[in-house]
C-alpha cells in the first residue's frame, strides 16, 4: 500500500474483533504494515513478502527523487537569518503527524499563513515518525521540520544533530501554528528547545476512585523524574 509493506498479522473489524477475511466495503484494521499508508493508497496483495518489500522500496526511492529534484543542499540553520534579513520570501516546512486528520488540519492552517512578504511552502506533509528521508528532504530544501505527536527515529536524529537542522515537536496544533508565525516574523528564539529526559511505555492502566487514571509505565529510554512534564503519544 503506497510505500508501506508487510505481512498481514491480523484483521480486526470495527468492534476490534479478529476476522478471517474482509469483503467489499467492509472496514477492517490491518496489522502488520511497516508504516502508515497515505489516505487513498491502494492495498494490493502480492506473491510474497519479499516482493512486497521490493515494490515498496522502489516506490519510496522514486518519491524521494521527485522531492529532491532540482533542489540544492543547505543547512536549515540559515532559515531564521534569511527571514530576518529579508533575503528569502519562502519558508519551506516539512510536517509529520500521527494521523491523516491532523495532517490535513495542519496543512490547511499553515497554507492560510502566507502573506505578500513571506510565503509558507509545505514541502511535504505526511503521517508517521520523522524518518531519514524526511530529514534529507528538509536539508536539501532548507526547510523547518515540525512533528505533531510523533518523534524522529535514530537515523533521522543523527542527521539533525550532524547538520544542525531545526526540528521541533508539538502536541497542540495552535502551538505549532504560533511557532511558524514567529519564524515568519523573525521572533523565534533558538535558545528555547524541548529537553527530552526519557521515554516510557504504558504497560497497564489502573483506575483509582480518588486519583483517577494511573498509568503503569516501563522506562524504555533515558529516565523519569518526579514533577517532570510528560507528553502522551498514542
C-alpha positions as a printed NumPy array, in Angstrom:
array([[  0.   ,   0.   ,   0.   ],
       [  1.964,   3.011,  -1.246],
       [  5.422,   2.808,   0.375],
       [  4.16 ,   0.543,   3.176],
       [  4.657,  -3.216,   3.042],
       [  4.458,  -6.256,   5.302],
       [  2.652,  -9.496,   6.06 ],
       [ -0.919,  -9.34 ,   7.378],
       [ -0.653, -10.43 ,  11.005],
       [ -4.261,  -9.774,  11.952],
       [ -7.537,  -8.321,  10.655],
       [ -9.887,  -6.588,  13.08 ],
       [-13.413,  -5.339,  12.415],
       [-14.97 ,  -2.102,  13.665],
       [-15.537,  -3.731,  17.081],
       [-11.902,  -4.744,  17.443],
       [-12.577,  -8.449,  16.942],
       [-10.322, -10.565,  14.722],
       [-11.785, -11.734,  11.424],
       [-10.507, -14.215,   8.847],
       [-11.222, -12.116,   5.75 ],
       [-12.745,  -8.819,   4.618],
       [-15.209,  -8.44 ,   1.771],
       [-16.134,  -5.365,  -0.309],
       [-16.966,  -2.221,   1.736],
       [-16.096,  -3.987,   5.   ],
       [-13.977,  -1.742,   7.257],
       [-11.028,  -3.543,   8.85 ],
       [ -7.854,  -2.674,  10.706],
       [ -4.814,  -4.309,   9.099],
       [ -1.995,  -5.249,  11.474],
       [  1.483,  -5.861,  10.05 ],
       [  2.408,  -2.995,   7.706],
       [  5.814,  -1.337,   8.061],
       [  4.343,   2.176,   8.224],
       [  1.072,   4.063,   7.888],
       [ -0.109,   4.349,   4.26 ],
       [ -1.35 ,   7.664,   2.891],
       [ -5.077,   8.208,   2.511],
       [ -6.137,   6.89 ,  -0.886],
       [ -3.284,   4.373,  -1.274],
       [ -4.487,   1.168,  -2.92 ],
       [ -3.803,  -2.045,  -0.996],
       [ -2.504,  -4.827,  -3.252],
       [ -1.724,  -8.461,  -2.396],
       [  1.471,  -9.849,  -3.966],
       [  3.112, -13.265,  -4.151],
       [  5.327, -12.989,  -1.065],
       [  6.658, -10.525,   1.493],
       [  9.998, -10.111,  -0.334],
       [  8.212,  -8.943,  -3.482],
       [  6.112,  -6.516,  -1.461],
       [  9.253,  -5.063,   0.137],
       [ 10.927,  -4.593,  -3.26 ],
       [  7.925,  -2.73 ,  -4.673],
       [  7.594,  -0.512,  -1.587],
       [ 11.32 ,   0.365,  -1.558],
       [ 11.221,   1.196,  -5.265],
       [  8.239,   3.493,  -4.754],
       [  9.935,   5.157,  -1.787],
       [ 13.119,   5.811,  -3.771],
       [ 11.17 ,   7.328,  -6.665],
       [  9.193,   9.512,  -4.249],
       [ 12.433,  10.708,  -2.644],
       [ 13.962,  11.507,  -6.027],
       [ 10.953,  13.589,  -7.028],
       [ 11.091,  15.57 ,  -3.789],
       [ 14.791,  16.282,  -4.079],
       [ 14.754,  17.167,  -7.783],
       [ 16.36 ,  20.492,  -8.685],
       [ 16.984,  21.409,  -5.025],
       [ 20.355,  22.383,  -3.567],
       [ 21.567,  21.222,  -0.153],
       [ 21.872,  23.907,   2.513],
       [ 21.825,  23.878,   6.305],
       [ 18.456,  24.816,   7.743],
       [ 20.153,  26.842,  10.475],
       [ 20.109,  29.728,   7.945],
       [ 16.291,  29.841,   7.895],
       [ 15.893,  32.445,  10.609],
       [ 18.713,  34.617,   9.34 ],
       [ 17.221,  34.701,   5.869],
       [ 13.83 ,  35.684,   7.179],
       [ 15.189,  38.394,   9.474],
       [ 17.437,  39.861,   6.803],
       [ 14.654,  39.735,   4.224],
       [ 16.747,  37.638,   1.846],
       [ 14.139,  34.924,   1.46 ],
       [ 10.47 ,  35.172,   0.57 ],
       [  9.612,  31.495,   1.069],
       [  9.546,  29.46 ,   4.297],
       [  9.866,  25.741,   3.499],
       [  8.37 ,  23.315,   6.009],
       [  8.294,  19.527,   6.39 ],
       [  5.468,  18.28 ,   8.629],
       [  4.905,  14.776,  10.013],
       [  1.831,  13.933,  12.099],
       [  0.321,  10.975,  13.921],
       [ -2.869,  10.635,  11.848],
       [ -4.134,  11.799,   8.459],
       [ -6.792,  14.03 ,  10.043],
       [ -4.157,  16.068,  11.877],
       [ -2.084,  16.332,   8.701],
       [ -4.993,  17.801,   6.743],
       [ -5.883,  20.265,   9.517],
       [ -2.288,  21.49 ,   9.883],
       [ -1.831,  21.732,   6.126],
       [ -4.938,  23.872,   5.744],
       [ -3.994,  26.128,   8.67 ],
       [ -0.404,  26.704,   7.52 ],
       [ -1.427,  27.491,   3.954],
       [ -3.529,  30.355,   5.294],
       [ -0.46 ,  31.987,   6.938],
       [  1.16 ,  33.056,   3.666],
       [  1.48 ,  36.804,   3.201],
       [  2.675,  39.106,   0.437],
       [  6.129,  39.183,   2.051],
       [  6.6  ,  35.578,   3.205],
       [  5.032,  32.502,   1.635],
       [  4.629,  29.244,   3.55 ],
       [  5.686,  26.38 ,   1.293],
       [  4.814,  22.919,   2.581],
       [  7.488,  20.714,   1.044],
       [  5.975,  17.541,   2.487],
       [  3.118,  16.66 ,   4.843],
       [  2.911,  13.017,   5.875],
       [  1.873,  10.55 ,   8.563],
       [  4.249,   8.587,  10.777],
       [  7.574,   9.066,  12.523],
       [ 10.143,  11.537,  11.18 ],
       [ 12.489,   9.41 ,   9.077],
       [ 15.89 ,   9.819,   7.467],
       [ 14.174,  10.54 ,   4.146],
       [ 12.197,  13.41 ,   5.686],
       [ 15.329,  14.926,   7.229],
       [ 17.285,  14.682,   3.981],
       [ 14.418,  16.394,   2.197],
       [ 14.444,  19.208,   4.769],
       [ 18.224,  19.507,   4.434],
       [ 18.04 ,  19.805,   0.663],
       [ 15.241,  22.382,   0.712],
       [ 16.431,  24.364,   3.794],
       [ 13.157,  23.507,   5.495],
       [ 11.934,  23.631,   9.08 ],
       [ 10.947,  20.18 ,  10.438],
       [  7.819,  20.021,  12.589],
       [  6.498,  16.868,  14.258],
       [  2.962,  16.659,  15.635],
       [  2.555,  13.85 ,  18.182],
       [  5.418,  11.956,  16.522],
       [  9.154,  11.622,  17.099],
       [ 12.205,  11.208,  14.874],
       [ 13.856,   7.808,  14.559],
       [ 17.515,   7.232,  15.441],
       [ 18.842,   7.717,  11.905],
       [ 16.932,  10.974,  11.489],
       [ 18.185,  12.327,  14.826],
       [ 21.8  ,  11.715,  13.833],
       [ 21.403,  13.791,  10.661],
       [ 19.607,  16.57 ,  12.552],
       [ 22.426,  16.799,  15.081],
       [ 25.176,  16.462,  12.475],
       [ 23.842,  19.159,  10.142],
       [ 22.325,  21.416,  12.846],
       [ 18.833,  21.202,  11.403],
       [ 15.896,  22.816,  13.146],
       [ 13.335,  20.241,  14.314],
       [ 10.599,  20.84 ,  16.863],
       [  7.901,  18.61 ,  18.35 ],
       [  4.354,  19.72 ,  19.155],
       [  1.217,  18.165,  20.604],
       [ -1.119,  21.154,  20.143],
       [ -1.888,  22.452,  16.654],
       [ -2.161,  26.06 ,  17.832],
       [  1.365,  25.913,  19.291],
       [  2.696,  24.592,  16.002],
       [  0.982,  27.376,  14.071],
       [  2.244,  30.004,  16.525],
       [  5.809,  28.779,  16.044],
       [  5.511,  29.162,  12.274],
       [  4.135,  32.675,  12.776],
       [  7.108,  33.532,  14.982],
       [  9.529,  32.176,  12.405],
       [  7.86 ,  34.261,   9.703],
       [  8.235,  37.404,  11.773],
       [ 11.782,  36.524,  12.861],
       [ 10.803,  36.399,  16.559],
       [ 11.551,  32.751,  17.303],
       [ 14.281,  32.358,  19.928],
       [ 16.676,  29.492,  19.104],
       [ 17.521,  29.076,  22.809],
       [ 14.065,  27.645,  23.554],
       [ 14.023,  23.909,  22.973],
       [ 12.491,  20.774,  24.408],
       [ 14.796,  18.688,  26.59 ],
       [ 13.657,  15.068,  26.472],
       [ 14.655,  13.212,  29.647],
       [ 13.43 ,   9.818,  28.52 ],
       [ 10.616,   7.734,  27.131],
       [  8.368,   5.139,  28.735],
       [  5.786,   2.65 ,  27.523],
       [  2.401,   2.353,  29.225],
       [  2.014,  -1.331,  30.145],
       [ -1.164,  -1.18 ,  32.218],
       [ -3.817,   1.393,  33.139],
       [ -5.224,   1.467,  36.674],
       [ -8.275,   3.394,  37.789],
       [ -8.406,   4.883,  41.292],
       [-11.579,   6.266,  42.851],
       [ -9.849,   9.427,  44.142],
       [ -6.732,   9.83 ,  41.973],
       [ -8.332,   8.951,  38.645],
       [ -6.43 ,   7.115,  35.911],
       [ -2.916,   5.869,  36.754],
       [ -0.536,   4.665,  34.04 ],
       [  1.79 ,   1.815,  34.932],
       [  4.876,   2.509,  32.802],
       [  8.175,   0.871,  31.934],
       [ 11.037,   3.23 ,  31.091],
       [ 12.443,   2.307,  27.656],
       [ 14.887,   5.177,  27.171],
       [ 16.593,   7.702,  29.456],
       [ 14.936,   8.292,  32.815],
       [ 11.818,   9.675,  34.506],
       [ 11.892,  12.367,  37.202],
       [  9.329,  13.421,  39.731],
       [  7.433,  16.619,  38.769],
       [  8.714,  16.481,  35.166],
       [  6.224,  17.212,  32.383],
       [  5.031,  14.366,  30.188],
       [  3.501,  14.034,  26.745],
       [  1.237,  11.082,  25.9  ],
       [  1.709,   9.652,  22.399],
       [ -0.929,   7.175,  21.273]])
